Structures are given as C-alpha cells and as structure tokens.
Amino acid sequence: MTPAAADAPAVASAPVAGADVDVLVVGAGPTGLMMANQLARRGVRTLVVDRHAGPSRETRALGVQARTLEIYAHLGVVRRALELGKRGNGADIWAEGRRLARIPLGQAGDAVTPYPYILILGQDDNERILGDHLRELGNDVQWKTELVALESSPDGVAATLRQPDGSSEVRRAKYVAGCDGARSAVRHLNGIDFPGAPYEHVFFVADVEATGTMMPDDVNVYLWRAGFHLFFPMRGVDHWRIVGIVPAALRERTDVAFEDVAPSLHGEAGIGLTIRSCSWFSTYRIHHRAASRFRAGRCFVLGDAAHIHSPVGAQGMNTGLQDAYNLGWKLALVVQGRASPALLDTYEAERLPVARRLLETTDRAFRIVVADNPLAGMMRTKVLARMAAFAMARPAVQRVAFRAVSQTGIHYRNGPLAVVDGPLSDDAPRAGDRFPWLRVALGRDGTVTDLFERVDDTRWTLVLAGQDAVPKIPWPDGNLDVIVIPAGAGNDAELARAHVPRPSYWLLRPDGHVGLCGSRFDAASLGRYATDTLTLRWPNG
Ligand SMILES: Cc1cc2nc3c(=O)[nH]c(=O)nc-3n(C[C@H](O)[C@H](O)[C@H](O)COP(=O)(O)OP(=O)(O)OC[C@H]3O[C@@H](n4cnc5c(N)ncnc54)[C@H](O)[C@@H]3O)c2cc1C
C-alpha cells in the first residue's frame, strides 16, 4: 500500500457533479510536467498537484535522448536544454584497462535526427525547464498537495486532495493522469497491479571531479569482473557523474560511503584515475515492474507510475516523457469533444508494448553487465567486451543501436491507429513509425526546409510526396496542414535516402507518428480514417 493510500479515506466524501477541471495531473516530475505542458498548449483546463514542497533538487536521470530533444524543439524549449546540457558524442567501452570500442553517436545518428547525441542534462534541470515553460503557458504546479482518494463515476472522477494546511478538498476532473512515480497513488487506488521484482544489486551515483583515461565528451563504460562503472561527462571542467554497482560484500550495509566504493573504481576504471573531490554520493535499489494496465476508466498511469526498470541505457525519464506526449493530444481532443473517448484506449494499446519491450531489453542488458559469478565476470571482460567492440565497429550495427537508444526507432506499427492504404515498398516507413527527418525544398526558390521545424505538433499534417496538392481536403476540425514535397534532384535524393517512395502520402499525427499512409492520395480514405479510426467528430455531426 502506498503511504498516500495507507492513511487515506477509502472513498471520497462528495459525489462527482460535473467537473471543475478537465484533467487532474498528479505528480510534477518530468512526466507530469510534460503532460501539463501538452495540455496547456492545447487550452485544456488542467490542475497539476504534487505532494512535495517544490521542484526536486536531485539530478537522478541525466541522459536526454534525441527523441526527447525533438519533442522539446516542438515545445520551444530545446535551445535552453542545449545551453544547459553537455553533449555526449559517443560511448567508449573499456575492459581491463584498455579501450576496446568507441560508438560514435554523431555518425550513427546524423541522418536520423537533428540531435545525433545524448544530452547530459540532469533531471532537475529538465524539470526546471518544463516548469518554467508551464508558467509561461499560464499554468503552475500546486505544491504540497497530495492525492489521497479517488472516486470514479460515469461522468468524471472526484479526487480528494490533502492541502498544504492539512485540510482535504475534493476536486472533480473529467480525467486523471497519474504521473506520480513508482509508488503511484493513482495506480494503487485503481487497483492496478504492478508485477515485477527488485534486483538484488545496489547502485551508487557519485558526482566527482576527476581525471583519468576517460575520453572527454563521451560516456565511458568500464566493464569489470564484478560489475561496471559508467562515467558521464558533466558541465564544467573534469566534472563526471559516476554510476556503478556497489560491490557484493557491501550490499547489505546501509551506510555505504564513497570511500567504500573508491577502491573498486581505482582498481577497475583504468590506470591513472585521480579523484580530487566527491560532491554528492547516494545509493539506491532498483526494481523492474510494469503496470498490468495503463488505464482504469477515467484514470491513466504514465512514466514511473506505469513502468520502472534498470537505468541501463538511460531510458526511464525519456519513456515517461513520451508516454505524456502520446496521451496529451488524445486527451485534449476528447475533453474538447472533438474525438470519441474510445481514442483514449489507444494510449495503452500503443505504450504498454513499448514499456514491456523496454523492460525485457533493459533487464537482459542489466543481467549481462551485473551477473556476479566468476564465469560471468570473465565473459563480461573478455568475451562480451570484444563482441561489443567487433559489432559496434560496424556502421549498420551502430545505426540500429542508435535508433534503439535514442528512442527514434519506437513505433506503433501494431497499434490500432496504424493503417496502410495501398502498397508501399518494403523498405518504406510504415504506418505507426515516427515519420523520418527530412530536409527538403518546399518552395520555388529552392530553400531547404527542415521538415521537423515546419511541422506544427498541435495539428495534423498531410505530407504528399511526388504528387500534386489536392484542393480542399476535408478534415473534421479543419486542423490539418498540407505539405507538398515537389519533385527535384535534391528532394528526390532526400526521399530516396529516407526510403520514402514517390508517389506516396503520409498523415502525421500530432506526435509525429504516421497514422495513415499509402501510395496515391485518396481523400475518401483520409475521411474514413479520420472518422472511423481516429473517431474525430465533424462539428454538429
Ligand atoms: C539514480 C537514478 C538515475 C537515473 N538515470 C536515468 C537516466 O539517465 N535516464 C533516464 O531516462 N532515466 C533515469 N532514471 C529514471 C528517472 O529518474 C525516472 O524514470 C523519472 O524520474 C520518472 O519521472 P516521473 O515523472 O514519471 O516520476 P517521478 O520523477 O518519480 O515524479 C513523480 C512525482 O509525483 C509526486 N507524487 C507522488 N505521489 C503523489 C501523490 N499521491 N500526490 C501528489 N503527488 C505525488 C512526487 O512528489 C513526484 O514529484 C534514473 C533514476 C534514478 C533513481
């Protein structure tokens, strides 16, 4: 039972009668703040509450992936993130004092995204950027306010909130977004299971000033017989964040200090490591769990409330942000009466498989890098390190790895919103994919446009390649932007590079994923897709 639920009234005292907000967002970590931003920019009446007294000061997550930066660009905050963060341009794999491989992220990702690197930017900075932007949009977090009970009815949810002065207040919302972290009260109060298990290993994080063999501006991965150490380059001179596992002999101790793990660092992280100071040290245990459902009636769970896993791959915070990006536009359409509530079922249908896949892959990777027995230790430093070095020297493997880690490869191909209308070549993007990043000339003067900058993510976008614009395309709420990519040597080469055939057409959802695609554009197919699949409603219809 969560602490919130333990001393909560089981049932809220007042029944739901109408709603005083459209969406109640519970939790103002990165996931809740992204959700609140997505709703605010679409004009949705949103109440954001968090039980803490103010924004978190802990760095926790610090790897911001390319897909998150693309979303930040649409939100208008990417420049600030890039100014505050530090680019990790590659990853170096070390074992037994030797650098065995370097994965150059730039090379692997420069055709895929405007951001072919991992941005090292602490979770606290991410939260500050998102919180500031939320205030610019006219909303803010109500701190020291804790959700303690929920009562759902067919037309809304009554949420009992413990106020800063200790009193309780019932607020009515049409929907509740549970972004309230691993011990989610929203999940618990809705009886959603959270199956999984804790790992036996204990992690440590340390912020240090150090010099050594580490390659500057890269993430350095040191594999050793009893574990691994990751060195993340931080802003400033010789400033590194070290993440590693506490040696087995110290696991049961609750008072482990930096001095206790320092010998293994000196022993295994290469010759010549000099640590001048350690400004922050903490240990933590992790679990791998995924919620059995992401929706219970009018309540949703997102981010750590829906899935937690090992930090291998720096995916956790990024996955929560993408959960919110997926659900935000759908919730806005439904609360504004522009789509049927059935559209909301697609959140779980699309995001639950992503979470399950992530859990499987991070679990597998984690078990390989932390397995304790001597054979596994030898495998890690001799076989695994060399296999990784061999594989990662290949550009094709680098590209696959980049797509997976950067989250640009996440797709909803098997989801209910992915529809193909007419044949496309096998290597073409598919319905459900994030539409590829293209730089094309859209006007007669030949100026090259970044398609991601051109797309407005609060609208639908129809991209027509190798066919003319169609006059007056009907769309239920008129919120459709049409982009025609005209023929021409430069455009043809760019389309060929991204395997976008001509002719072809692509309906992009607000989150940049392809909804409907086909060869020859057909307005009737588009209309059917809008009403039957997206469940969009025609005004007065
Ligand atoms: C040491 C460490 C390193 C990590 N490194 C990475 C990394 O490099 N990359 C990465 O992507 N991820 C990383 N993660 C994971 C990342 O920190 C989490 O995935 C991320 O914080 C999840 O964000 P969230 O908003 O979903 O939840 P949280 O950040 O946990 O936020 C939940 C919020 O809900 C509030 N809340 C809880 N209950 C209630 C209630 N009843 N009422 C009101 N408010 C409530 C809490 O106060 C909190 O502010 C790391 C995690 C740790 C611990």
Coordinates of C-alpha atoms and ligand atoms in Angstrom, one line a residue:
M1 CA 0.0 0.0 0.0
T2 CA 1.3 3.5 -0.8
P3 CA 1.9 5.9 2.1
A4 CA -0.7 8.1 0.4
A5 CA -3.3 5.3 0.4
A6 CA -2.4 4.0 3.9
D7 CA -4.0 6.8 5.8
A8 CA -6.5 7.9 3.2
P9 CA -10.3 7.7 3.4
A10 CA -11.1 4.7 1.2
V11 CA -13.9 6.6 -0.6
A12 CA -14.1 10.4 -1.3
S13 CA -16.9 12.1 0.6
A14 CA -18.5 14.0 -2.2
P15 CA -20.0 12.6 -5.4
V16 CA -19.0 13.9 -8.8
A17 CA -21.3 16.5 -10.2
G18 CA -19.8 18.0 -13.3
A19 CA -16.1 18.7 -13.4
D20 CA -14.2 21.8 -12.3
V21 CA -11.2 20.8 -14.3
D22 CA -10.8 18.8 -17.5
V23 CA -7.7 16.9 -16.4
L24 CA -6.1 16.4 -12.9
V25 CA -2.3 15.7 -13.3
V26 CA -1.0 14.0 -10.2
G27 CA 2.8 14.4 -9.9
A28 CA 5.1 17.2 -11.2
G29 CA 8.1 15.1 -12.1
P30 CA 9.3 15.1 -15.7
T31 CA 6.3 13.1 -16.9
G32 CA 3.6 15.2 -15.1
L33 CA 5.2 18.4 -16.3
M34 CA 5.4 17.2 -19.9
M35 CA 1.7 16.2 -19.7
A36 CA 0.7 19.6 -18.2
N37 CA 2.6 21.4 -20.9
Q38 CA 1.0 19.4 -23.7
L39 CA -2.5 20.1 -22.2
A40 CA -1.8 23.8 -21.6
R41 CA -0.7 24.5 -25.1
R42 CA -4.0 22.9 -26.3
G43 CA -6.1 25.0 -24.0
V44 CA -7.2 22.2 -21.7
R45 CA -8.2 23.2 -18.1
T46 CA -5.6 21.4 -16.1
L47 CA -4.8 21.1 -12.4
V48 CA -1.3 19.9 -11.6
V49 CA -0.6 18.8 -8.0
D50 CA 2.5 17.4 -6.2
R51 CA 2.9 16.4 -2.7
H52 CA 6.4 17.8 -2.4
A53 CA 7.1 21.4 -1.3
G54 CA 8.8 22.3 -4.6
P55 CA 10.8 21.1 -7.5
S56 CA 13.2 18.2 -6.9
R57 CA 16.8 19.2 -6.4
E58 CA 18.1 15.7 -7.2
T59 CA 19.8 15.1 -10.6
R60 CA 18.7 11.4 -10.8
A61 CA 18.2 10.9 -14.6
L62 CA 20.7 12.7 -16.7
G63 CA 20.6 11.2 -20.2
V64 CA 18.2 13.1 -22.5
Q65 CA 17.7 11.2 -25.8
A66 CA 17.3 12.5 -29.3
R67 CA 13.6 11.8 -29.5
T68 CA 13.1 13.8 -26.3
L69 CA 15.0 16.7 -27.8
E70 CA 12.8 16.6 -30.9
I71 CA 9.8 16.9 -28.6
Y72 CA 11.5 19.7 -26.7
A73 CA 12.0 21.5 -30.1
H74 CA 8.3 21.4 -30.8
L75 CA 7.6 22.7 -27.3
G76 CA 10.0 25.6 -27.8
V77 CA 12.5 24.6 -25.0
V78 CA 15.2 22.8 -26.9
R79 CA 17.6 25.8 -27.1
R80 CA 17.6 26.2 -23.3
A81 CA 18.1 22.4 -22.8
L82 CA 21.1 22.5 -25.2
E83 CA 22.6 25.6 -23.5
L84 CA 22.3 24.0 -20.0
G85 CA 23.4 20.4 -21.0
K86 CA 26.6 18.8 -22.3
R87 CA 26.6 16.7 -25.4
G88 CA 27.8 13.1 -25.1
N89 CA 29.1 12.5 -28.6
G90 CA 29.9 8.8 -28.3
A91 CA 30.3 5.9 -25.9
D92 CA 33.6 4.2 -25.2
I93 CA 33.8 0.6 -23.9
W94 CA 36.7 -0.2 -21.6
A95 CA 37.8 -3.5 -20.1
E96 CA 41.0 -4.5 -18.2
G97 CA 42.5 -1.1 -18.7
R98 CA 42.0 -1.0 -22.5
R99 CA 39.6 1.0 -24.6
L100 CA 38.0 -1.7 -26.8
A101 CA 35.5 0.3 -28.8
R102 CA 34.0 3.7 -29.4
I103 CA 30.5 4.1 -30.7
P104 CA 30.3 7.5 -32.4
L105 CA 26.8 8.6 -31.9
G106 CA 27.1 11.5 -34.3
Q107 CA 28.0 9.3 -37.3
A108 CA 25.3 6.7 -36.4
G109 CA 22.5 9.3 -36.0
D110 CA 23.3 12.3 -38.1
A111 CA 20.9 11.3 -40.9
V112 CA 18.2 10.3 -38.4
T113 CA 17.7 13.3 -36.2
P114 CA 18.9 16.9 -35.8
Y115 CA 20.2 15.8 -32.4
P116 CA 22.7 12.9 -33.0
Y117 CA 24.0 12.6 -29.4
I118 CA 22.9 12.0 -25.9
L119 CA 22.4 15.3 -24.0
I120 CA 23.7 15.1 -20.4
L121 CA 21.3 17.3 -18.6
G122 CA 20.1 16.5 -15.0
Q123 CA 16.5 15.7 -14.3
D124 CA 16.4 18.8 -12.0
D125 CA 17.3 21.0 -15.0
N126 CA 14.7 19.2 -17.2
E127 CA 12.1 19.8 -14.6
R128 CA 13.1 23.4 -14.2
I129 CA 12.8 24.0 -18.0
L130 CA 9.4 22.3 -18.2
G131 CA 8.1 24.0 -15.1
D132 CA 9.2 27.5 -16.4
H133 CA 7.5 26.8 -19.7
L134 CA 4.3 25.7 -18.0
R135 CA 4.2 29.0 -16.2
E136 CA 4.8 30.8 -19.5
L137 CA 1.7 29.0 -20.8
G138 CA -0.3 30.3 -17.8
N139 CA -0.4 27.3 -15.5
D140 CA 1.6 26.2 -12.5
V141 CA 2.0 23.3 -10.0
Q142 CA 0.1 23.3 -6.8
W143 CA 2.8 22.1 -4.4
K144 CA 2.3 20.4 -1.0
T145 CA -1.0 18.9 -2.3
E146 CA -1.3 15.1 -2.1
L147 CA -3.9 12.9 -3.8
V148 CA -5.3 10.6 -1.1
A149 CA -8.5 9.2 -2.5
L150 CA -10.4 8.8 -5.8
E151 CA -14.0 8.0 -6.7
S152 CA -14.9 7.4 -10.3
S153 CA -18.4 7.8 -11.8
P154 CA -19.5 7.6 -15.4
D155 CA -19.0 11.3 -15.9
G156 CA -15.9 12.1 -14.0
V157 CA -13.6 11.5 -11.1
A158 CA -13.7 13.0 -7.6
A159 CA -10.2 13.4 -6.2
T160 CA -9.6 14.1 -2.5
L161 CA -6.5 16.3 -2.2
R162 CA -4.7 16.9 1.1
Q163 CA -3.9 20.6 1.1
P164 CA -0.8 22.4 2.4
D165 CA -2.6 23.3 5.6
G166 CA -3.6 19.6 6.2
S167 CA -7.2 20.0 5.2
S168 CA -8.9 18.0 2.5
E169 CA -10.6 19.2 -0.6
V170 CA -12.5 17.3 -3.3
R171 CA -11.8 18.4 -6.9
R172 CA -13.7 17.0 -9.8
A173 CA -12.0 16.2 -13.1
K174 CA -13.1 14.5 -16.3
Y175 CA -9.8 12.6 -16.4
V176 CA -6.8 11.9 -14.1
A177 CA -3.3 11.5 -15.4
G178 CA -1.3 9.5 -12.8
C179 CA 2.3 10.8 -13.2
D180 CA 3.0 10.1 -9.5
G181 CA 6.1 7.9 -9.8
A182 CA 6.9 4.4 -8.8
R183 CA 4.7 4.3 -5.7
S184 CA 1.8 5.8 -7.6
A185 CA -1.3 6.5 -5.6
V186 CA -3.4 6.7 -8.8
R187 CA -2.3 3.2 -9.7
H188 CA -2.8 1.9 -6.2
L189 CA -6.3 3.5 -5.7
N190 CA -7.4 2.0 -9.0
G191 CA -6.2 -1.5 -8.0
I192 CA -3.8 -1.8 -11.0
D193 CA -1.2 -4.5 -10.4
F194 CA 2.5 -3.7 -10.7
P195 CA 4.1 -7.1 -11.2
G196 CA 7.9 -7.5 -11.2
A197 CA 10.7 -7.8 -8.7
P198 CA 13.5 -5.9 -7.1
Y199 CA 17.1 -6.5 -8.3
E200 CA 19.5 -7.7 -5.6
H201 CA 22.1 -5.2 -6.7
V202 CA 22.6 -1.8 -5.1
F203 CA 23.5 1.1 -7.4
F204 CA 25.6 4.1 -6.4
V205 CA 25.8 7.6 -8.0
A206 CA 28.6 10.0 -7.3
D207 CA 29.4 13.4 -8.7
V208 CA 33.2 13.8 -8.8
E209 CA 35.9 16.0 -10.0
A210 CA 38.3 13.5 -11.6
T211 CA 40.9 13.0 -14.3
G212 CA 41.9 9.7 -15.8
T213 CA 41.7 7.7 -19.0
M214 CA 38.1 8.8 -19.7
M215 CA 37.5 10.2 -23.1
P216 CA 36.2 13.7 -22.7
D217 CA 32.7 14.5 -24.0
D218 CA 31.9 10.7 -24.3
V219 CA 30.1 8.3 -22.0
N220 CA 32.8 5.9 -20.7
V221 CA 31.7 2.4 -19.9
Y222 CA 34.1 0.4 -17.8
L223 CA 33.3 -3.3 -17.6
W224 CA 35.0 -5.2 -14.9
R225 CA 34.8 -8.7 -13.4
A226 CA 32.3 -7.9 -10.7
G227 CA 30.2 -5.2 -12.5
F228 CA 30.5 -1.9 -14.4
H229 CA 31.1 1.8 -14.0
L230 CA 29.6 4.4 -16.2
F231 CA 31.3 7.9 -16.4
F232 CA 29.0 10.6 -17.7
P233 CA 30.7 13.9 -18.7
M234 CA 29.0 16.8 -16.8
R235 CA 29.1 20.5 -17.4
G236 CA 32.3 22.1 -16.1
V237 CA 35.9 21.0 -16.0
D238 CA 36.8 17.4 -15.1
H239 CA 33.3 17.0 -13.7
W240 CA 31.9 13.4 -14.0
R241 CA 28.9 11.6 -12.8
I242 CA 29.8 8.0 -12.0
V243 CA 27.0 5.3 -11.9
G244 CA 28.0 1.8 -10.8
I245 CA 27.1 -1.1 -8.6
V246 CA 28.1 -1.4 -5.0
P247 CA 30.5 -4.4 -4.6
A248 CA 28.6 -7.5 -3.4
A249 CA 30.3 -7.6 0.0
L250 CA 28.9 -4.1 0.9
R251 CA 25.3 -4.7 -0.4
E252 CA 23.7 -5.3 2.9
R253 CA 25.2 -2.2 4.5
T254 CA 23.0 0.9 4.8
D255 CA 25.9 3.3 5.4
V256 CA 28.0 2.8 2.3
A257 CA 30.1 5.9 1.6
F258 CA 32.1 7.0 -1.4
E259 CA 35.3 5.9 0.3
D260 CA 33.9 2.3 0.3
V261 CA 33.4 2.1 -3.4
A262 CA 36.5 4.1 -4.3
P263 CA 38.9 1.1 -4.3
S264 CA 36.9 -0.7 -6.9
L265 CA 36.9 2.5 -9.0
H266 CA 40.6 2.9 -8.7
G267 CA 41.1 -0.8 -9.4
E268 CA 38.9 -1.2 -12.4
A269 CA 38.3 2.2 -14.1
G270 CA 41.8 2.4 -15.6
I271 CA 45.2 3.3 -14.5
G272 CA 45.8 6.9 -13.5
L273 CA 42.3 7.7 -12.2
T274 CA 42.6 10.7 -9.8
I275 CA 39.5 11.7 -7.9
R276 CA 40.0 15.2 -6.4
S277 CA 36.6 15.5 -4.7
C278 CA 33.2 14.0 -4.5
S279 CA 30.3 16.5 -4.0
W280 CA 27.4 14.0 -3.9
F281 CA 27.1 10.3 -3.2
S282 CA 24.0 8.2 -2.9
T283 CA 23.0 4.5 -3.2
Y284 CA 19.7 3.1 -4.4
R285 CA 18.0 -0.2 -5.1
I286 CA 16.0 -0.7 -8.3
H287 CA 13.1 -2.8 -9.5
H288 CA 11.8 -3.9 -12.8
R289 CA 8.0 -3.7 -13.0
A290 CA 5.3 -2.8 -15.5
A291 CA 1.6 -2.0 -14.6
S292 CA -0.8 -4.6 -15.9
R293 CA -3.0 -1.9 -17.3
F294 CA -2.3 1.8 -18.2
R295 CA -5.9 2.8 -17.9
A296 CA -8.7 2.2 -15.4
G297 CA -11.8 4.0 -16.6
R298 CA -11.0 7.7 -16.5
C299 CA -7.6 7.3 -14.8
F300 CA -4.3 6.7 -16.6
V301 CA -0.8 5.9 -15.4
L302 CA 2.3 7.2 -17.1
G303 CA 6.1 7.3 -16.5
D304 CA 7.4 5.6 -13.4
A305 CA 3.9 5.0 -12.3
A306 CA 3.5 2.7 -15.2
H307 CA 7.0 1.1 -15.6
I308 CA 10.3 1.1 -13.8
H309 CA 13.5 -0.7 -14.8
S310 CA 17.2 -0.6 -14.6
P311 CA 18.9 2.7 -15.6
V312 CA 21.0 0.8 -18.2
G313 CA 20.5 2.8 -21.4
A314 CA 19.2 6.0 -19.8
Q315 CA 15.6 5.3 -20.9
G316 CA 13.4 5.9 -17.9
M317 CA 12.8 9.6 -17.9
N318 CA 12.6 9.7 -21.7
T319 CA 10.0 7.0 -21.8
G320 CA 7.8 8.8 -19.3
L321 CA 8.1 12.0 -21.4
Q322 CA 7.0 10.1 -24.4
D323 CA 4.0 8.5 -22.6
A324 CA 2.8 12.0 -21.9
Y325 CA 3.4 13.1 -25.5
N326 CA 1.3 10.1 -26.7
L327 CA -1.6 10.7 -24.3
G328 CA -1.6 14.5 -24.3
W329 CA -3.0 15.2 -27.7
K330 CA -5.6 12.4 -27.4
L331 CA -6.9 13.7 -24.0
A332 CA -7.1 17.2 -25.5
L333 CA -9.2 16.0 -28.4
V334 CA -11.6 14.0 -26.2
V335 CA -12.2 16.6 -23.4
Q336 CA -12.8 19.2 -26.1
G337 CA -15.5 16.9 -27.7
R338 CA -13.5 16.6 -31.0
A339 CA -13.0 12.8 -30.7
S340 CA -14.7 9.9 -29.1
P341 CA -13.4 8.7 -25.7
A342 CA -12.6 5.4 -27.5
L343 CA -9.5 7.2 -28.8
L344 CA -8.1 7.1 -25.3
D345 CA -7.9 3.3 -25.4
T346 CA -5.1 3.6 -27.9
Y347 CA -2.8 5.1 -25.3
E348 CA -2.5 1.7 -23.5
A349 CA -2.5 -0.2 -26.8
E350 CA 0.5 1.8 -28.0
R351 CA 2.5 2.4 -24.9
L352 CA 2.2 -0.8 -22.9
P353 CA 4.0 -2.8 -25.6
V354 CA 6.8 -0.2 -25.6
A355 CA 7.2 -0.5 -21.9
R356 CA 7.2 -4.3 -21.9
R357 CA 9.9 -4.3 -24.7
L358 CA 11.9 -1.8 -22.7
L359 CA 11.7 -3.9 -19.6
E360 CA 12.8 -7.0 -21.4
T361 CA 15.8 -5.3 -23.1
T362 CA 17.0 -3.4 -20.1
D363 CA 16.6 -6.5 -17.9
R364 CA 18.6 -8.6 -20.4
A365 CA 21.3 -6.0 -20.7
F366 CA 21.4 -5.4 -17.0
R367 CA 21.7 -9.1 -16.2
I368 CA 24.7 -9.5 -18.6
V369 CA 26.5 -6.5 -17.1
V370 CA 25.9 -7.3 -13.5
A371 CA 26.0 -11.1 -13.3
D372 CA 28.0 -11.9 -10.2
N373 CA 29.6 -15.3 -10.8
P374 CA 33.3 -15.6 -11.9
L375 CA 32.4 -17.1 -15.2
A376 CA 30.1 -14.2 -16.0
G377 CA 32.8 -11.8 -14.9
M378 CA 35.2 -13.4 -17.3
M379 CA 32.6 -13.4 -20.1
R380 CA 32.0 -9.7 -19.4
T381 CA 35.6 -8.5 -19.6
K382 CA 36.9 -11.0 -22.2
V383 CA 34.0 -12.1 -24.5
L384 CA 31.3 -9.5 -24.2
A385 CA 33.6 -6.6 -24.4
R386 CA 35.3 -8.0 -27.5
M387 CA 32.0 -8.9 -29.1
A388 CA 30.7 -5.5 -28.4
A389 CA 33.8 -4.0 -29.9
F390 CA 33.6 -6.1 -33.0
A391 CA 29.8 -5.4 -33.5
M392 CA 30.0 -1.8 -32.8
A393 CA 32.7 -1.2 -35.3
R394 CA 30.1 -1.9 -38.0
P395 CA 28.1 1.2 -39.1
A396 CA 24.9 -0.9 -39.7
V397 CA 25.0 -2.1 -36.0
Q398 CA 25.8 1.4 -34.8
R399 CA 22.7 2.7 -36.7
V400 CA 20.4 0.0 -35.2
A401 CA 21.8 0.7 -31.7
F402 CA 21.4 4.5 -32.1
R403 CA 17.7 4.1 -33.1
A404 CA 17.0 1.9 -30.1
V405 CA 18.8 4.1 -27.5
S406 CA 17.8 7.4 -28.9
Q407 CA 14.1 6.2 -29.0
T408 CA 13.7 7.5 -32.5
G409 CA 13.0 3.9 -33.5
I410 CA 10.0 3.5 -31.3
H411 CA 6.9 2.6 -33.4
Y412 CA 3.2 1.8 -33.1
R413 CA 3.0 -0.4 -36.2
N414 CA 0.8 -3.0 -34.5
G415 CA -1.4 -0.4 -32.8
P416 CA -5.0 0.4 -33.7
L417 CA -4.2 3.7 -35.3
A418 CA -1.7 2.4 -37.9
V419 CA -3.4 2.0 -41.3
V420 CA -1.9 1.4 -44.7
D421 CA -3.9 2.4 -47.8
G422 CA -2.4 0.8 -50.8
P423 CA 1.0 -0.8 -51.4
L424 CA 4.3 0.8 -50.4
S425 CA 7.8 -0.6 -51.0
D426 CA 9.1 -3.0 -48.2
D427 CA 11.8 -0.6 -47.1
A428 CA 9.5 2.4 -46.9
P429 CA 8.5 3.8 -43.5
R430 CA 5.3 2.2 -42.2
A431 CA 2.1 3.3 -40.5
G432 CA 3.0 3.7 -36.8
D433 CA 6.6 4.8 -37.4
R434 CA 7.9 8.2 -36.4
F435 CA 8.0 10.0 -39.7
P436 CA 11.6 10.3 -40.8
W437 CA 13.6 13.6 -40.5
L438 CA 13.8 15.2 -44.0
R439 CA 15.4 18.3 -45.3
V440 CA 13.5 19.3 -48.5
A441 CA 12.9 22.3 -50.7
L442 CA 9.2 23.2 -50.5
G443 CA 9.1 26.4 -52.5
R444 CA 10.2 27.6 -55.9
D445 CA 13.3 29.3 -54.6
G446 CA 14.9 26.0 -53.6
T447 CA 15.4 27.0 -49.9
V448 CA 15.9 23.8 -47.9
T449 CA 13.5 23.4 -45.0
D450 CA 13.8 21.1 -42.0
L451 CA 10.6 19.2 -42.1
F452 CA 10.5 18.8 -38.3
E453 CA 10.7 22.5 -37.9
R454 CA 7.9 23.0 -40.4
V455 CA 5.5 20.5 -38.8
D456 CA 3.3 22.0 -36.1
D457 CA 2.7 19.3 -33.5
T458 CA -0.6 20.8 -32.3
R459 CA -2.1 20.0 -35.8
W460 CA -2.4 17.0 -38.1
T461 CA 0.0 17.1 -41.1
L462 CA -0.6 15.6 -44.5
V463 CA 2.7 15.1 -46.4
L464 CA 2.4 14.5 -50.2
A465 CA 5.5 13.2 -52.0
G466 CA 5.7 13.0 -55.7
Q467 CA 2.1 14.2 -56.3
D468 CA 0.3 17.5 -56.5
A469 CA -1.6 19.3 -53.8
V470 CA -5.2 18.4 -53.7
P471 CA -7.6 21.3 -53.4
K472 CA -9.8 21.5 -50.4
I473 CA -9.1 18.4 -48.3
P474 CA -11.9 17.8 -45.9
W475 CA -10.9 17.3 -42.2
P476 CA -13.4 17.2 -39.3
D477 CA -11.9 20.2 -37.3
G478 CA -10.0 21.9 -40.1
N479 CA -6.8 21.4 -38.1
L480 CA -4.9 19.9 -41.0
D481 CA -1.7 21.2 -42.5
V482 CA -0.7 20.0 -46.0
I483 CA 2.9 19.8 -47.1
V484 CA 3.7 19.0 -50.7
I485 CA 7.3 17.9 -51.4
P486 CA 7.8 18.8 -55.1
A487 CA 9.9 16.8 -57.5
G488 CA 13.5 17.9 -58.0
A489 CA 17.0 16.4 -57.8
G490 CA 17.7 17.4 -54.2
N491 CA 14.2 16.4 -52.9
D492 CA 14.3 13.1 -54.9
A493 CA 17.7 12.2 -53.3
E494 CA 16.5 13.1 -49.8
L495 CA 13.3 11.0 -50.3
A496 CA 15.3 8.1 -51.6
R497 CA 17.7 8.3 -48.6
A498 CA 14.8 8.0 -46.2
H499 CA 13.1 5.3 -48.4
V500 CA 10.0 7.5 -48.9
P501 CA 8.6 6.4 -52.3
R502 CA 7.0 8.6 -54.9
P503 CA 4.2 8.9 -55.2
S504 CA 3.2 8.4 -51.5
Y505 CA 1.2 10.2 -48.9
W506 CA 1.5 10.3 -45.1
L507 CA -0.9 11.5 -42.5
L508 CA 1.2 12.5 -39.4
R509 CA -0.4 12.5 -36.0
P510 CA 0.3 15.4 -33.7
D511 CA 3.1 13.3 -32.1
G512 CA 4.8 12.9 -35.4
H513 CA 4.0 9.2 -35.9
V514 CA 2.4 8.1 -39.2
G515 CA -1.3 7.3 -38.8
L516 CA -2.4 6.6 -42.4
C517 CA -0.1 6.1 -45.4
G518 CA -0.4 4.9 -49.0
S519 CA 0.7 5.5 -52.5
R520 CA -1.9 7.6 -54.4
F521 CA -3.6 10.1 -52.1
D522 CA -7.3 9.4 -51.8
A523 CA -9.4 12.0 -50.0
A524 CA -12.2 9.4 -49.3
S525 CA -9.7 7.1 -47.5
L526 CA -8.5 10.1 -45.4
G527 CA -12.0 11.0 -44.4
R528 CA -12.8 7.4 -43.4
Y529 CA -9.6 7.2 -41.4
A530 CA -10.5 10.4 -39.6
T531 CA -14.0 9.4 -38.6
D532 CA -13.7 5.6 -38.3
T533 CA -10.2 5.1 -36.9
L534 CA -9.4 8.4 -35.1
T535 CA -13.1 8.8 -34.2
L536 CA -12.8 12.5 -34.9
R537 CA -16.2 14.3 -34.9
W538 CA -17.4 16.7 -37.5
P539 CA -18.8 19.9 -36.0
N540 CA -22.5 19.5 -35.4
G541 CA -22.1 15.9 -36.6
Ligands
LIG1 C1 19.8 7.4 -9.8 C2 18.9 7.3 -10.9 C3 19.4 7.6 -12.2 C4 18.6 7.6 -13.3 N1 19.1 7.8 -14.5 C5 18.3 7.9 -15.6 C6 18.8 8.4 -16.9 O1 20.0 8.6 -17.1 N2 17.9 8.5 -17.9 C7 16.5 8.3 -17.7 O2 15.8 8.4 -18.7 N3 16.0 7.9 -16.5 C8 16.9 7.7 -15.5 N4 16.3 7.4 -14.2 C9 14.9 7.2 -14.0 C10 14.2 8.5 -13.9 O3 14.7 9.2 -12.7 C11 12.7 8.3 -13.7 O4 12.3 7.4 -14.7 C12 11.9 9.6 -13.7 O5 12.1 10.3 -12.6 C13 10.4 9.3 -13.8 O6 9.7 10.5 -13.9 P1 8.2 10.6 -13.4 O7 7.8 12.0 -13.6 O8 7.4 9.5 -14.1 O9 8.2 10.2 -11.8 P2 8.9 11.0 -10.6 O10 10.1 11.7 -11.1 O11 9.1 10.0 -9.5 O12 7.8 12.1 -10.2 C14 6.6 11.7 -9.5 C15 6.1 12.9 -8.8 O13 4.8 12.6 -8.2 C16 4.7 13.1 -6.9 N5 3.7 12.3 -6.2 C17 3.8 11.0 -5.8 N6 2.7 10.6 -5.2 C18 1.9 11.7 -5.1 C19 0.6 11.9 -4.6 N7 -0.1 11.0 -4.0 N8 0.0 13.1 -4.8 C20 0.7 14.2 -5.4 N9 1.9 14.0 -5.9 C21 2.5 12.8 -5.8 C22 6.1 13.0 -6.3 O14 6.3 14.0 -5.3 C23 7.0 13.3 -7.6 O15 7.3 14.7 -7.7 C24 17.2 7.3 -13.1 C25 16.7 7.1 -11.8 C26 17.5 7.1 -10.7 C27 16.9 6.8 -9.4

